[in-house]
Short mmCIF file of C-alpha atoms in Angstrom, two decimals:
data_model
loop_
_atom_site.label_atom_id
_atom_site.label_comp_id
_atom_site.label_asym_id
_atom_site.label_seq_id
_atom_site.Cartn_x
_atom_site.Cartn_y
_atom_site.Cartn_z
CA MET A 1 35.93 103.35 81.75
CA VAL A 2 39.66 101.92 82.61
CA PRO A 3 41.44 100.41 79.23
CA ALA A 4 41.57 96.88 78.06
CA TYR A 5 45.57 97.24 78.30
CA GLU A 6 44.72 98.24 82.01
CA VAL A 7 42.87 95.32 82.75
CA ILE A 8 44.97 92.79 81.49
CA PHE A 9 48.21 94.57 83.24
CA ARG A 10 46.57 95.28 86.61
CA LEU A 11 45.44 91.45 86.22
CA LEU A 12 48.67 89.82 86.14
CA LEU A 13 50.20 92.29 88.06
CA GLY A 14 47.95 91.38 91.22
CA ALA A 15 48.60 87.97 90.05
CA LEU A 16 52.54 88.00 90.40
CA VAL A 17 52.86 89.95 94.75
CA GLY A 18 49.61 87.36 95.27
CA GLY A 19 51.72 85.19 94.04
CA ILE A 20 54.72 86.02 96.03
CA ILE A 21 53.45 86.59 99.48
CA GLY A 22 51.18 83.23 98.17
CA PHE A 23 55.55 81.51 98.38
CA GLU A 24 55.98 82.61 101.10
CA ARG A 25 52.59 81.34 102.59
CA GLU A 26 53.49 77.76 100.20
CA VAL A 27 56.70 76.56 101.40
CA HIS A 28 56.05 76.99 105.52
CA GLY A 29 52.68 74.60 104.68
CA ARG A 30 50.34 77.36 105.47
CA ALA A 31 46.75 76.19 104.70
CA ALA A 32 46.33 79.21 102.40
CA GLY A 33 49.26 78.83 100.54
CA PHE A 34 50.12 80.05 96.41
CA ARG A 35 47.03 79.42 94.97
CA THR A 36 45.40 80.70 97.30
CA GLN A 37 46.78 83.93 97.97
CA LEU A 38 47.24 84.64 94.12
CA ILE A 39 43.26 84.37 93.51
CA VAL A 40 42.29 86.53 96.52
CA CYS A 41 44.83 89.00 95.21
CA VAL A 42 43.52 88.58 91.43
CA ALA A 43 39.48 88.63 92.91
CA ALA A 44 40.34 91.78 94.43
CA VAL A 45 41.61 93.97 91.44
CA LEU A 46 38.78 92.16 89.63
CA ILE A 47 36.66 93.43 92.39
CA MET A 48 38.38 97.15 92.31
CA ILE A 49 37.99 97.31 88.50
CA VAL A 50 34.53 96.61 88.62
CA SER A 51 33.95 99.31 90.91
CA GLU A 52 35.49 102.39 89.00
CA ASN A 53 33.34 101.06 85.35
CA TYR A 54 30.54 100.45 87.26
CA TYR A 55 30.35 104.21 88.26
CA PHE A 56 31.99 105.76 85.23
CA TYR A 57 29.39 103.56 83.27
CA LEU A 58 27.03 105.19 85.05
CA HIS A 59 28.30 108.37 84.97
CA ASN A 60 28.06 108.99 81.92
CA LEU A 61 24.09 107.47 81.64
CA ASP A 62 23.13 110.30 84.13
CA SER A 63 25.74 112.87 85.72
CA SER A 64 23.37 113.82 88.12
CA LEU A 65 24.15 110.59 90.24
CA ARG A 66 25.70 110.05 92.80
CA ILE A 67 27.64 106.81 93.46
CA ASP A 68 30.22 105.05 95.96
CA PRO A 69 32.83 103.09 93.40
CA ALA A 70 34.13 102.51 97.48
CA ARG A 71 31.11 100.11 99.08
CA ILE A 72 31.65 96.71 96.22
CA SER A 73 35.16 97.15 96.90
CA ALA A 74 34.45 97.54 101.25
CA GLY A 75 31.69 94.81 100.75
CA ALA A 76 34.55 92.10 99.40
CA LEU A 77 37.16 93.06 102.03
CA ILE A 78 34.25 92.28 104.82
CA GLY A 79 34.01 88.49 102.46
CA ILE A 80 37.95 87.74 102.79
CA GLY A 81 37.40 88.33 106.56
CA PHE A 82 35.36 85.44 106.80
CA LEU A 83 38.01 83.20 104.61
CA GLY A 84 40.81 84.37 107.18
CA ALA A 85 38.65 83.10 109.40
CA GLY A 86 38.87 80.16 108.27
CA VAL A 87 42.86 79.81 108.95
CA ILE A 88 42.12 80.09 112.41
CA ILE A 89 42.62 77.11 114.32
CA LYS A 90 42.67 76.85 118.31
CA SER A 91 44.07 74.49 120.28
CA GLY A 92 45.21 74.53 123.43
CA PHE A 93 46.37 78.23 123.99
CA ALA A 94 47.94 79.00 121.37
CA ILE A 95 46.13 79.88 118.30
CA ARG A 96 47.47 79.50 115.02
CA GLY A 97 46.52 80.79 111.48
CA LEU A 98 46.69 84.33 113.24
CA THR A 99 49.72 85.06 110.58
CA THR A 100 48.20 83.75 107.18
CA ALA A 101 44.47 85.30 108.01
CA ALA A 102 46.42 88.59 108.37
CA SER A 103 48.82 88.27 104.86
CA ILE A 104 44.55 86.61 103.36
CA TRP A 105 43.60 90.11 104.46
CA ILE A 106 46.20 92.97 103.64
CA VAL A 107 46.85 90.38 100.49
CA SER A 108 43.17 91.24 98.94
CA ALA A 109 44.06 95.13 100.00
CA ILE A 110 47.12 95.07 97.74
CA GLY A 111 45.24 93.75 95.34
CA LEU A 112 42.12 96.05 95.62
CA SER A 113 45.08 98.69 95.39
CA ILE A 114 45.82 98.07 92.30
CA GLY A 115 43.09 97.48 91.27
CA GLY A 116 42.87 100.77 91.94
CA GLY A 117 45.39 102.29 89.97
CA LEU A 118 47.76 102.81 93.08
CA TYR A 119 50.41 100.22 91.60
CA LEU A 120 53.24 102.03 93.79
CA GLU A 121 51.00 101.62 97.26
CA GLY A 122 50.13 98.40 96.25
CA ILE A 123 53.76 97.18 95.52
CA VAL A 124 55.96 99.38 98.35
CA THR A 125 53.03 96.74 101.22
CA THR A 126 54.07 94.42 99.17
CA ALA A 127 57.70 94.14 99.87
CA ILE A 128 57.02 96.23 104.08
CA THR A 129 54.62 91.79 104.06
CA ILE A 130 57.27 89.94 102.10
CA ILE A 131 59.93 91.17 105.07
CA ALA A 132 56.89 90.91 107.22
CA LEU A 133 56.89 87.53 106.52
CA LEU A 134 60.17 86.13 105.99
CA ALA A 135 63.35 88.97 107.91
CA LEU A 136 60.72 89.63 111.05
CA ARG A 137 60.37 85.36 111.40
CA ILE A 138 64.05 85.12 112.39
CA ILE A 139 63.67 88.22 114.28
CA GLU A 140 60.73 87.18 116.53
CA LYS A 141 62.27 83.10 116.93
CA LYS A 142 64.98 85.11 118.74
CA ILE A 143 62.62 86.76 121.47
CA LYS A 144 61.37 85.04 124.76
CA ILE A 145 58.16 83.92 124.20
CA LEU A 146 55.77 83.39 126.89
CA ARG A 147 54.47 80.07 126.43
CA PHE A 148 50.82 78.38 128.70
CA LYS A 149 52.04 74.35 128.68
CA SER A 150 48.74 72.08 130.18
CA ILE A 151 50.22 69.53 132.13
CA THR A 152 48.17 66.06 133.48
CA VAL A 153 50.12 63.94 136.32
CA SER A 154 48.70 60.98 137.51
CA VAL A 155 50.08 58.77 140.55
CA PRO A 156 48.14 56.40 143.18
CA ALA A 157 46.19 57.52 145.13
CA ALA A 158 47.98 56.41 148.27
CA LYS A 159 50.50 58.75 147.47
CA ASP A 160 51.09 62.23 147.78
CA ALA A 161 52.61 63.86 145.61
CA ASN A 162 51.83 66.80 144.96
CA GLU A 163 54.58 69.17 146.55
CA VAL A 164 57.22 66.86 145.21
CA VAL A 165 55.55 67.43 141.46
CA ILE A 166 54.64 71.07 142.42
CA SER A 167 58.69 71.34 143.16
CA ILE A 168 60.21 69.71 139.93
CA ILE A 169 57.67 71.72 137.97
CA GLU A 170 58.92 75.31 139.42
CA ASN A 171 62.29 74.32 139.97
CA THR A 172 62.49 72.94 136.06
CA GLY A 173 61.65 77.07 135.49
CA PHE A 174 58.02 76.98 135.38
CA ASN A 175 55.79 78.70 136.70
CA ILE A 176 52.58 77.38 137.73
CA HIS A 177 49.14 79.85 137.08
CA SER A 178 46.50 76.78 138.51
CA VAL A 179 46.65 73.75 139.94
CA ASP A 180 42.91 71.21 139.21
CA TYR A 181 43.32 67.69 140.80
CA GLU A 182 41.02 64.74 140.37
CA LYS A 183 40.79 60.97 142.25
CA ASN A 184 39.38 57.70 140.46
CA GLN A 185 38.97 55.13 142.94
CA ALA A 186 38.17 52.21 140.93
CA GLU A 187 41.27 52.87 139.25
CA GLY A 188 42.73 53.80 142.55
CA LYS A 189 45.15 56.84 141.43
CA ILE A 190 44.95 60.85 141.88
CA THR A 191 45.49 63.62 139.04
CA TYR A 192 46.63 66.50 138.44
CA TYR A 193 46.42 68.61 136.28
CA PHE A 194 48.70 72.42 136.14
CA ILE A 195 48.20 75.59 133.70
CA ALA A 196 51.57 77.31 134.20
CA SER A 197 53.91 78.53 131.77
CA THR A 198 57.38 79.80 131.22
CA ARG A 199 59.78 81.86 129.11
CA GLU A 200 63.21 79.17 128.59
CA ARG A 201 63.29 76.91 125.35
CA GLY A 202 63.40 73.60 125.83
CA VAL A 203 62.41 72.98 130.21
CA VAL A 204 59.69 70.92 128.39
CA LYS A 205 62.04 68.02 127.93
CA GLN A 206 63.68 68.13 130.93
CA LEU A 207 60.23 68.85 133.52
CA PHE A 208 59.14 65.58 130.98
CA ALA A 209 63.04 63.47 131.69
CA LYS A 210 62.43 64.95 135.32
CA LEU A 211 58.70 63.44 135.98
CA SER A 212 59.60 60.38 133.69
CA SER A 213 62.13 59.35 136.42
CA LEU A 214 59.70 59.49 139.89
CA ASP A 215 58.86 55.67 139.32
CA PHE A 216 55.33 56.50 141.52
CA ILE A 217 53.92 58.68 138.34
CA LYS A 218 51.62 56.56 136.57
CA THR A 219 51.63 58.78 133.42
CA ILE A 220 52.40 62.39 132.48
CA LYS A 221 51.09 64.47 130.03
CA ILE A 222 52.47 67.97 129.05
CA THR A 223 49.97 70.00 125.88
CA ASP A 224 49.98 73.52 124.40
#
């Protein structure tokens, strides 16, 4: 059986490391912040303690029993996976919340390691996680990521603006992947739907300004 003082130490250490990771998520306005990460980590610690005590208790009752203490913790990781899925949001081409979901998952793994008495492993993993969330954020901002945009442009039905609009989009630094057309006879307009991508920063504002300067364009919409 795990001594009472050891149980308290593991729970407090789990709250500390979970709170540290949760604080980083909280200050960046993420859905699963300080309290969520702390609770997840403490819960994982407790689950691992229960697994260990359950194993020792049954083993003392009958040493011939073959009990796997990892089964409860394995079930906990599956449950944490559903919790992480709840913070993932897909909006257009953008998927948000993956990092927060990953942090919830690794916080639970850290909690299980601390609950199992693997303090060094848990603390080192916490340090690596903090570095990934903070230091690598700076590097990530400097990387030119391929971003997809949905561009919607409406023009009068009598105006053939297809080539003009495409030329402006491509000259601004976008690569067009597909074009769809829609004609609204009642409103007398044609709507172009472009799927385009770019690695350049700030070109969305430039594109919006260039398209806005064309007096025949009725509406412009650029989304992720």
